[in-house]
């Protein structure tokens, strides 16, 4: 008798004309940014041990950047909101995003408004690498399905009426109707404009346009987060089918690099991801910021100052102090030399550009080893290097304490044939000299002991 009543109740529920289907939350709908590993977007420089992006990728101070939307996609309201949030950066950076009509033949940034179904997600080329992309292709992707205000539609559904009837007409299996199904049906619902979650639109637009003017993921700040790497790999693999490499590129990898520009780690940055406690070794967690943070304003204002054209002004003075160690090791797994110098660096009131350079010399340290390699050379000497901008009046310690925050990597395959020769590594901090337009002012240098190179590199 009891089971009969249950069956009866259940069938009543299913067959009731205006029944409310329960929407099962089966999957996350928000896609994190994949600025460095997006399908259809070439990676930046992902050579192991080199920066995925760097301050060489910033636009010229004062630039007007031409931006357009592609393919006539997107309602006027969503376009206006994206423009509004992108242009917030103009308040702090000496740059202008000039939005031009879709049919403009040549632009710097091209925004593609995609949807959940194409799985391209949110991402952007970094800074001036936008200019390397063919005019027929986008430089910045936004997934507008992510912008749908699901809660507003849930409320609308509960109210009954036209929208509820539309949804009920599309539900095939009321016992298995997921939020993904619901989203798909919302996208199909004919209406003049969607209900947008402007918090999400704001966060994603500010974040991606932040990449487009050279900012990187803040969670990659060296030592900012103590990742529990295995759980991070598993999380992104389960949720978004990301490979280990994609997780490295988007979430973790730059943590061993150091384009920090002398800033402090900024957990409020709009360039930061969400971090769950179980993703970290110390239980640290964070809900990502929706807004441009004070730290974001500071860094972008330093990269694009409003009141001066940095490169035309005084020479930056960078002081290297307490140079305690130049550690050079051969790494047979990564197949290259790993160079980690330890020193403190102090800047004066002017923003300065430096290059950290590691040159190869002969065993006695007297002669540089020549190279024709265009990427791994410095004035035709075999070398690996990393550029960095230094914020005014800041002090940074590199590789002091247990925190590794500066590493140069020199792949064996990028060296001239050395076939078992012994070499030394000379580490030099070069400053930019405005008088001769070259990075040739030596702020510091240090020589390693001799190392044997592998044969047949
Ligand atoms: Zn991003």
Short mmCIF file of C-alpha atoms and ligand atoms in Angstrom, two decimals:
data_model
loop_
_atom_site.label_atom_id
_atom_site.label_comp_id
_atom_site.label_asym_id
_atom_site.label_seq_id
_atom_site.Cartn_x
_atom_site.Cartn_y
_atom_site.Cartn_z
CA UNK A 1 0.00 0.00 0.00
CA UNK A 2 2.73 2.40 0.97
CA UNK A 3 4.76 1.86 -2.21
CA UNK A 4 1.59 2.28 -4.27
CA UNK A 5 1.08 5.78 -2.84
CA UNK A 6 4.68 6.70 -3.60
CA UNK A 7 4.35 5.58 -7.21
CA UNK A 8 1.11 7.49 -7.55
CA UNK A 9 2.63 10.66 -6.10
CA UNK A 10 5.64 10.40 -8.36
CA UNK A 11 3.58 9.95 -11.48
CA UNK A 12 1.30 12.83 -10.48
CA UNK A 13 4.36 15.01 -10.22
CA UNK A 14 5.66 14.09 -13.65
CA UNK A 15 2.37 14.48 -15.42
CA UNK A 16 1.20 17.68 -13.79
CA UNK A 17 0.77 20.24 -16.55
CA UNK A 18 2.81 23.07 -15.06
CA UNK A 19 5.23 20.99 -13.00
CA UNK A 20 8.50 22.54 -11.99
CA UNK A 21 11.48 20.48 -13.04
CA UNK A 22 14.36 20.32 -10.60
CA UNK A 23 17.53 21.58 -12.25
CA UNK A 24 20.41 19.37 -11.24
CA UNK A 25 23.73 21.12 -10.79
CA UNK A 26 26.06 18.63 -12.41
CA UNK A 27 28.87 20.73 -13.77
CA UNK A 28 30.64 24.00 -13.25
CA UNK A 29 29.66 26.46 -15.93
CA UNK A 30 32.37 29.00 -15.39
CA UNK A 31 35.49 28.53 -17.44
CA UNK A 32 38.72 29.91 -16.00
CA UNK A 33 40.95 31.94 -18.25
CA UNK A 34 43.28 30.06 -20.58
CA UNK A 35 45.38 32.98 -21.74
CA UNK A 36 48.43 30.85 -22.44
CA UNK A 37 46.96 27.63 -23.82
CA UNK A 38 43.76 28.42 -25.60
CA UNK A 39 42.68 26.33 -28.56
CA UNK A 40 43.18 28.35 -31.70
CA UNK A 41 45.52 30.76 -29.94
CA UNK A 42 49.20 30.18 -30.37
CA UNK A 43 51.08 29.94 -27.13
CA UNK A 44 53.40 32.78 -26.26
CA UNK A 45 56.98 31.73 -25.48
CA UNK A 46 56.53 28.55 -23.50
CA UNK A 47 60.13 27.38 -23.71
CA UNK A 48 60.84 25.75 -20.38
CA UNK A 49 62.32 28.14 -17.89
CA UNK A 50 61.68 31.31 -19.85
CA UNK A 51 58.91 33.72 -19.15
CA UNK A 52 55.58 32.94 -20.83
CA UNK A 53 55.31 36.67 -21.32
CA UNK A 54 57.34 39.61 -20.28
CA UNK A 55 57.49 43.33 -20.04
CA UNK A 56 58.72 43.53 -23.60
CA UNK A 57 55.12 42.84 -24.49
CA UNK A 58 53.74 46.11 -23.15
CA UNK A 59 52.39 48.64 -25.63
CA UNK A 60 54.13 51.95 -26.09
CA UNK A 61 53.12 54.36 -23.41
CA UNK A 62 50.32 56.58 -24.72
CA UNK A 63 49.25 54.16 -27.45
CA UNK A 64 45.73 54.11 -28.86
CA UNK A 65 44.82 50.45 -29.33
CA UNK A 66 42.21 49.68 -31.98
CA UNK A 67 39.65 47.11 -30.82
CA UNK A 68 36.76 45.51 -32.65
CA UNK A 69 34.21 42.77 -32.10
CA UNK A 70 34.17 40.03 -34.70
CA UNK A 71 31.46 38.50 -36.87
CA UNK A 72 28.61 40.80 -35.81
CA UNK A 73 28.02 38.62 -32.77
CA UNK A 74 26.67 39.90 -29.45
CA UNK A 75 23.82 42.18 -28.46
CA UNK A 76 24.37 45.90 -28.15
CA UNK A 77 23.94 45.75 -24.40
CA UNK A 78 26.59 43.10 -23.83
CA UNK A 79 29.01 44.83 -26.18
CA UNK A 80 28.50 48.12 -24.36
CA UNK A 81 29.18 46.48 -21.01
CA UNK A 82 32.36 44.79 -22.26
CA UNK A 83 33.58 48.10 -23.69
CA UNK A 84 32.78 49.89 -20.44
CA UNK A 85 34.73 47.37 -18.32
CA UNK A 86 37.68 47.26 -20.73
CA UNK A 87 37.91 51.03 -20.73
CA UNK A 88 38.22 51.10 -16.94
CA UNK A 89 41.91 50.36 -17.50
CA UNK A 90 42.22 53.74 -19.22
CA UNK A 91 41.71 55.44 -15.87
CA UNK A 92 45.00 54.01 -14.62
CA UNK A 93 47.04 53.39 -17.77
CA UNK A 94 48.18 55.92 -20.33
CA UNK A 95 46.45 53.93 -23.08
CA UNK A 96 43.22 54.22 -25.05
CA UNK A 97 41.06 51.31 -26.20
CA UNK A 98 39.40 52.70 -29.30
CA UNK A 99 36.47 50.49 -30.27
CA UNK A 100 35.89 50.57 -34.02
CA UNK A 101 33.20 49.03 -36.28
CA UNK A 102 33.27 45.27 -36.98
CA UNK A 103 34.20 45.83 -40.61
CA UNK A 104 37.38 47.80 -39.82
CA UNK A 105 40.08 45.99 -41.80
CA UNK A 106 43.08 46.49 -39.51
CA UNK A 107 42.88 46.43 -35.72
CA UNK A 108 45.12 45.50 -32.80
CA UNK A 109 42.65 43.59 -30.63
CA UNK A 110 39.79 41.51 -31.99
CA UNK A 111 37.19 40.23 -29.57
CA UNK A 112 35.36 37.03 -30.38
CA UNK A 113 32.15 36.50 -28.44
CA UNK A 114 31.80 32.74 -28.19
CA UNK A 115 29.47 30.37 -26.42
CA UNK A 116 29.58 27.36 -24.16
CA UNK A 117 29.34 25.06 -27.17
CA UNK A 118 32.56 26.08 -28.87
CA UNK A 119 34.54 25.53 -25.67
CA UNK A 120 37.06 28.25 -26.48
CA UNK A 121 36.43 29.92 -23.14
CA UNK A 122 38.04 33.16 -22.01
CA UNK A 123 41.55 34.11 -23.00
CA UNK A 124 43.68 36.76 -24.63
CA UNK A 125 47.01 37.25 -26.26
CA UNK A 126 49.45 39.09 -24.03
CA UNK A 127 50.16 42.73 -24.89
CA UNK A 128 51.69 43.46 -28.27
CA UNK A 129 51.66 39.80 -29.32
CA UNK A 130 48.11 40.71 -30.42
CA UNK A 131 49.86 42.29 -33.39
CA UNK A 132 51.27 38.89 -34.43
CA UNK A 133 47.78 37.48 -35.03
CA UNK A 134 46.35 37.55 -38.59
CA UNK A 135 43.58 40.14 -39.03
CA UNK A 136 41.08 37.36 -39.74
CA UNK A 137 41.56 35.85 -36.29
CA UNK A 138 40.63 36.95 -32.80
CA UNK A 139 43.13 37.99 -30.16
CA UNK A 140 40.67 37.84 -27.26
CA UNK A 141 37.91 35.33 -26.51
CA UNK A 142 34.97 35.77 -24.19
CA UNK A 143 32.41 33.03 -23.58
CA UNK A 144 29.07 34.81 -23.34
CA UNK A 145 27.30 31.69 -22.03
CA UNK A 146 29.31 32.28 -18.91
CA UNK A 147 27.71 35.72 -18.64
CA UNK A 148 24.13 34.42 -18.49
CA UNK A 149 22.51 35.21 -15.16
CA UNK A 150 21.35 31.68 -14.34
CA UNK A 151 19.82 32.71 -11.00
CA UNK A 152 17.66 35.32 -12.70
CA UNK A 153 16.40 32.68 -15.14
CA UNK A 154 15.77 30.23 -12.30
CA UNK A 155 13.64 32.89 -10.63
CA UNK A 156 11.87 33.55 -13.93
CA UNK A 157 11.23 29.83 -14.30
CA UNK A 158 9.75 29.59 -10.80
CA UNK A 159 7.35 32.42 -11.61
CA UNK A 160 5.80 30.35 -14.39
CA UNK A 161 4.64 32.12 -17.53
CA UNK A 162 6.09 32.16 -21.02
CA UNK A 163 9.68 31.28 -20.11
CA UNK A 164 8.61 28.37 -17.89
CA UNK A 165 6.35 27.04 -20.63
CA UNK A 166 9.21 27.30 -23.12
CA UNK A 167 11.55 25.37 -20.81
CA UNK A 168 8.98 22.70 -19.97
CA UNK A 169 8.38 22.21 -23.66
CA UNK A 170 12.04 21.36 -24.11
CA UNK A 171 12.56 19.07 -21.10
CA UNK A 172 12.82 15.50 -22.33
CA UNK A 173 13.64 13.72 -19.08
CA UNK A 174 12.39 15.63 -16.02
CA UNK A 175 14.43 13.42 -13.70
CA UNK A 176 17.66 14.27 -15.45
CA UNK A 177 17.50 17.92 -16.33
CA UNK A 178 20.86 19.53 -15.61
CA UNK A 179 22.07 23.11 -15.37
CA UNK A 180 23.87 22.50 -18.66
CA UNK A 181 20.53 21.57 -20.28
CA UNK A 182 18.97 24.64 -18.67
CA UNK A 183 21.71 26.90 -19.98
CA UNK A 184 21.31 25.45 -23.47
CA UNK A 185 17.58 26.10 -23.34
CA UNK A 186 18.06 29.66 -22.06
CA UNK A 187 20.35 30.30 -25.04
CA UNK A 188 17.55 29.06 -27.34
CA UNK A 189 14.83 31.14 -25.68
CA UNK A 190 13.83 33.86 -28.14
CA UNK A 191 14.16 37.29 -26.52
CA UNK A 192 15.60 40.67 -27.43
CA UNK A 193 18.48 40.41 -24.97
CA UNK A 194 19.63 38.01 -22.30
CA UNK A 195 19.72 38.63 -18.59
CA UNK A 196 23.40 39.16 -17.89
CA UNK A 197 25.34 38.63 -14.70
CA UNK A 198 27.25 41.89 -14.83
CA UNK A 199 29.60 40.88 -12.02
CA UNK A 200 30.88 38.03 -14.15
CA UNK A 201 30.97 40.11 -17.33
CA UNK A 202 32.98 42.73 -15.45
CA UNK A 203 35.43 40.27 -13.97
CA UNK A 204 36.09 38.46 -17.26
CA UNK A 205 36.32 41.59 -19.39
CA UNK A 206 38.65 43.38 -16.96
CA UNK A 207 40.79 40.25 -16.64
CA UNK A 208 41.16 39.52 -20.38
CA UNK A 209 41.76 43.15 -21.29
CA UNK A 210 44.34 43.14 -18.49
CA UNK A 211 46.17 40.39 -20.39
CA UNK A 212 45.82 42.37 -23.58
CA UNK A 213 47.88 45.18 -22.07
CA UNK A 214 50.54 42.88 -20.69
CA UNK A 215 49.39 41.64 -17.29
CA UNK A 216 49.94 38.02 -16.25
CA UNK A 217 48.14 35.74 -13.84
CA UNK A 218 48.68 37.00 -10.34
CA UNK A 219 48.39 33.52 -8.81
CA UNK A 220 51.67 32.82 -10.58
CA UNK A 221 53.45 35.39 -8.45
CA UNK A 222 56.58 33.59 -7.24
CA UNK A 223 55.88 32.03 -3.89
CA UNK A 224 52.47 33.74 -3.65
CA UNK A 225 50.71 30.41 -3.34
CA UNK A 226 52.00 27.10 -2.03
CA UNK A 227 50.25 24.83 -4.52
CA UNK A 228 49.39 21.24 -3.86
CA UNK A 229 50.20 20.47 -7.47
CA UNK A 230 48.65 16.99 -7.70
CA UNK A 231 45.24 18.19 -6.55
CA UNK A 232 45.46 21.18 -8.90
CA UNK A 233 46.21 18.94 -11.90
CA UNK A 234 43.35 16.64 -10.94
CA UNK A 235 40.88 19.50 -10.43
CA UNK A 236 41.45 21.07 -13.85
CA UNK A 237 41.60 17.67 -15.56
CA UNK A 238 38.27 16.58 -14.06
CA UNK A 239 36.44 19.86 -14.59
CA UNK A 240 37.84 21.25 -17.79
CA UNK A 241 39.77 18.35 -19.33
CA UNK A 242 42.96 20.39 -19.18
CA UNK A 243 46.23 18.59 -19.72
CA UNK A 244 49.04 18.89 -17.21
CA UNK A 245 50.74 21.26 -19.63
CA UNK A 246 47.70 23.52 -19.80
CA UNK A 247 47.54 23.65 -16.01
CA UNK A 248 51.23 24.47 -15.88
CA UNK A 249 50.79 27.26 -18.41
CA UNK A 250 47.62 28.78 -17.03
CA UNK A 251 47.91 28.22 -13.33
CA UNK A 252 51.30 27.15 -12.11
CA UNK A 253 54.23 27.60 -14.42
CA UNK A 254 55.05 31.24 -14.08
CA UNK A 255 55.35 30.65 -10.34
CA UNK A 256 58.97 29.76 -11.05
CA UNK A 257 59.40 32.95 -13.01
CA UNK A 258 59.47 36.49 -11.94
CA UNK A 259 57.82 39.18 -13.94
CA UNK A 260 56.71 40.77 -10.76
CA UNK A 261 57.99 44.24 -11.55
CA UNK A 262 58.97 44.74 -7.96
CA UNK A 263 55.39 44.55 -6.74
CA UNK A 264 54.12 42.58 -3.79
CA UNK A 265 51.88 39.55 -4.29
CA UNK A 266 48.37 40.95 -4.67
CA UNK A 267 45.57 38.53 -3.77
CA UNK A 268 42.98 41.18 -4.71
CA UNK A 269 44.20 41.42 -8.30
CA UNK A 270 41.58 40.95 -10.99
CA UNK A 271 44.29 38.85 -12.67
CA UNK A 272 44.07 36.22 -9.91
CA UNK A 273 42.15 32.94 -10.13
CA UNK A 274 39.96 31.46 -7.43
CA UNK A 275 42.01 29.27 -5.13
CA UNK A 276 40.45 26.49 -3.06
CA UNK A 277 41.96 25.48 0.26
CA UNK A 278 42.56 21.92 -0.90
CA UNK A 279 44.61 23.17 -3.84
CA UNK A 280 47.24 24.57 -1.49
CA UNK A 281 49.62 22.97 0.96
CA UNK A 282 48.84 25.45 3.72
CA UNK A 283 45.06 25.67 3.32
CA UNK A 284 45.21 29.14 1.77
CA UNK A 285 42.11 29.99 -0.24
CA UNK A 286 40.82 32.96 -2.16
CA UNK A 287 37.76 34.13 -4.05
CA UNK A 288 38.93 36.00 -7.10
CA UNK A 289 38.33 39.71 -7.30
CA UNK A 290 35.69 41.14 -9.61
CA UNK A 291 37.33 44.57 -9.68
CA UNK A 292 40.65 46.11 -10.67
CA UNK A 293 42.63 46.16 -7.41
CA UNK A 294 44.83 48.88 -5.95
CA UNK A 295 47.80 46.66 -6.84
CA UNK A 296 46.58 46.36 -10.44
CA UNK A 297 46.27 50.15 -10.65
CA UNK A 298 49.79 50.57 -9.31
CA UNK A 299 51.45 48.17 -11.72
CA UNK A 300 49.54 49.34 -14.78
CA UNK A 301 50.13 52.97 -13.82
CA UNK A 302 53.84 52.22 -13.55
CA UNK A 303 53.95 50.45 -16.91
CA UNK A 304 51.90 53.18 -18.61
CA UNK A 305 52.42 56.39 -16.66
CA UNK A 306 50.10 59.25 -17.56
CA UNK A 307 52.39 62.10 -16.80
CA UNK A 308 55.51 61.06 -18.69
CA UNK A 309 56.94 59.05 -21.53
CA UNK A 310 59.19 56.81 -19.49
CA UNK A 311 61.79 55.90 -22.06
CA UNK A 312 62.64 59.53 -22.81
CA UNK A 313 63.41 60.41 -19.20
CA UNK A 314 66.29 59.86 -16.84
CA UNK A 315 68.32 56.70 -16.72
CA UNK A 316 67.11 54.29 -14.10
CA UNK A 317 69.55 53.53 -11.34
CA UNK A 318 69.46 49.98 -10.18
CA UNK A 319 71.59 48.81 -7.36
CA UNK A 320 72.49 45.17 -6.94
CA UNK A 321 73.55 44.25 -3.45
CA UNK A 322 74.41 41.23 -1.36
CA UNK A 323 75.25 38.99 -4.29
CA UNK A 324 75.75 35.81 -2.30
CA UNK A 325 75.62 32.96 -4.79
CA UNK A 326 75.51 32.00 -8.46
CA UNK A 327 74.16 28.49 -8.59
CA UNK A 328 74.53 26.72 -11.95
CA UNK A 329 73.42 23.12 -12.42
CA UNK A 330 73.01 20.80 -15.37
CA UNK A 331 69.49 19.40 -15.42
CA UNK A 332 69.34 16.17 -17.41
CA UNK A 333 65.57 15.94 -17.25
CA UNK A 334 64.89 19.41 -18.64
CA UNK A 335 68.05 19.07 -20.72
CA UNK A 336 69.70 22.33 -19.99
CA UNK A 337 71.53 24.57 -17.57
CA UNK A 338 69.57 25.94 -14.63
CA UNK A 339 71.01 29.20 -13.35
CA UNK A 340 69.83 30.67 -10.04
CA UNK A 341 71.64 33.77 -8.77
CA UNK A 342 71.02 35.14 -5.28
CA UNK A 343 71.09 38.90 -4.71
CA UNK A 344 69.10 41.92 -3.63
CA UNK A 345 68.06 44.62 -6.05
CA UNK A 346 67.04 48.16 -5.22
CA UNK A 347 65.60 50.80 -7.54
CA UNK A 348 65.47 54.56 -7.29
CA UNK A 349 62.59 56.84 -8.22
CA UNK A 350 62.62 56.00 -11.95
CA UNK A 351 61.11 52.96 -13.56
CA UNK A 352 63.96 50.92 -14.91
CA UNK A 353 64.36 48.13 -17.38
CA UNK A 354 66.89 45.42 -16.81
CA UNK A 355 67.98 42.20 -18.42
CA UNK A 356 69.21 39.28 -16.40
CA UNK A 357 71.72 37.61 -18.70
CA UNK A 358 73.69 34.38 -18.37
CA UNK A 359 76.55 34.15 -20.91
CA UNK A 360 78.73 31.16 -21.68
CA UNK A 361 82.48 31.62 -21.55
CA UNK A 362 85.48 29.37 -21.98
CA UNK A 363 86.69 27.29 -19.07
CA UNK A 364 89.08 30.01 -17.92
CA UNK A 365 86.28 32.59 -18.06
CA UNK A 366 88.28 34.78 -20.43
CA UNK A 367 86.56 34.36 -23.78
CA UNK A 368 82.85 34.45 -24.55
CA UNK A 369 81.50 31.56 -26.62
CA UNK A 370 80.06 32.82 -29.89
CA UNK A 371 76.61 31.79 -31.10
CA UNK A 372 74.48 32.43 -34.17
CA UNK A 373 71.30 31.38 -32.38
CA UNK A 374 68.96 34.35 -32.62
CA UNK A 375 67.00 33.69 -29.43
CA UNK A 376 69.64 32.30 -27.13
CA UNK A 377 72.33 34.88 -27.65
CA UNK A 378 73.34 38.29 -26.37
CA UNK A 379 75.42 40.38 -28.78
CA UNK A 380 76.31 37.16 -30.62
CA UNK A 381 77.45 35.41 -27.46
CA UNK A 382 75.74 32.17 -26.40
CA UNK A 383 73.36 33.33 -23.69
CA UNK A 384 69.96 33.05 -22.10
CA UNK A 385 68.28 36.07 -20.62
CA UNK A 386 65.11 37.48 -19.13
CA UNK A 387 63.96 41.09 -19.22
CA UNK A 388 62.11 42.76 -16.37
CA UNK A 389 60.71 46.15 -15.51
CA UNK A 390 61.50 47.43 -12.08
CA UNK A 391 59.01 49.54 -10.20
CA UNK A 392 60.34 52.76 -8.73
CA UNK A 393 61.57 52.76 -5.16
CA UNK A 394 61.33 49.07 -4.58
CA UNK A 395 63.58 46.40 -3.17
CA UNK A 396 63.49 42.78 -4.26
CA UNK A 397 65.40 39.79 -2.97
CA UNK A 398 66.10 37.10 -5.53
CA UNK A 399 66.56 33.51 -4.40
CA UNK A 400 67.17 34.51 -0.83
CA UNK A 401 65.52 32.28 1.79
CA UNK A 402 63.88 29.12 0.44
CA UNK A 403 61.80 30.98 -2.13
CA UNK A 404 63.02 30.53 -5.69
CA UNK A 405 61.98 33.59 -7.68
CA UNK A 406 64.57 33.99 -10.40
CA UNK A 407 65.73 31.25 -12.68
CA UNK A 408 67.38 31.32 -16.07
CA UNK A 409 67.27 28.23 -18.21
CA UNK A 410 69.54 27.47 -21.13
CA UNK A 411 68.51 24.39 -23.17
CA UNK A 412 71.46 22.33 -24.36
CA UNK A 413 69.96 22.17 -27.84
CA UNK A 414 70.09 25.96 -28.14
CA UNK A 415 73.82 26.12 -27.40
CA UNK A 416 76.57 25.92 -30.00
CA UNK A 417 78.07 22.41 -30.23
CA UNK A 418 80.23 22.08 -27.14
CA UNK A 419 80.80 18.31 -27.11
CA UNK A 420 82.00 17.75 -23.60
CA UNK A 421 83.88 21.05 -23.25
CA UNK A 422 84.05 22.76 -19.90
CA UNK A 423 82.47 26.20 -19.72
CA UNK A 424 81.74 28.89 -17.17
CA UNK A 425 78.55 30.88 -16.83
CA UNK A 426 78.78 34.61 -16.37
CA UNK A 427 75.68 36.20 -14.89
CA UNK A 428 75.17 39.91 -15.59
CA UNK A 429 72.43 42.38 -14.70
CA UNK A 430 72.22 44.87 -17.55
CA UNK A 431 70.42 48.14 -17.20
CA UNK A 432 68.97 50.17 -20.00
CA UNK A 433 71.12 53.12 -20.98
CA UNK A 434 69.10 55.86 -22.63
CA UNK A 435 72.19 57.68 -23.85
CA UNK A 436 73.12 54.94 -26.33
CA UNK A 437 69.78 53.12 -26.48
CA UNK A 438 71.22 49.82 -25.35
CA UNK A 439 71.09 47.43 -22.46
CA UNK A 440 74.75 47.71 -21.69
CA UNK A 441 75.09 49.29 -18.30
CA UNK A 442 76.33 46.55 -16.04
CA UNK A 443 74.71 46.68 -12.62
CA UNK A 444 76.35 43.49 -11.41
CA UNK A 445 78.17 40.43 -12.63
CA UNK A 446 79.30 37.12 -11.27
CA UNK A 447 81.13 34.06 -12.63
CA UNK A 448 80.35 30.42 -11.92
CA UNK A 449 82.86 27.63 -11.53
CA UNK A 450 83.55 25.48 -14.61
CA UNK A 451 81.01 22.88 -15.71
CA UNK A 452 81.25 20.00 -18.16
CA UNK A 453 78.75 20.20 -21.03
CA UNK A 454 77.19 17.02 -22.44
CA UNK A 455 78.42 15.61 -25.72
CA UNK A 456 76.29 15.99 -28.82
CA UNK A 457 73.99 18.71 -27.41
ZN1 LIG B 1 43.88 34.96 -17.56
#
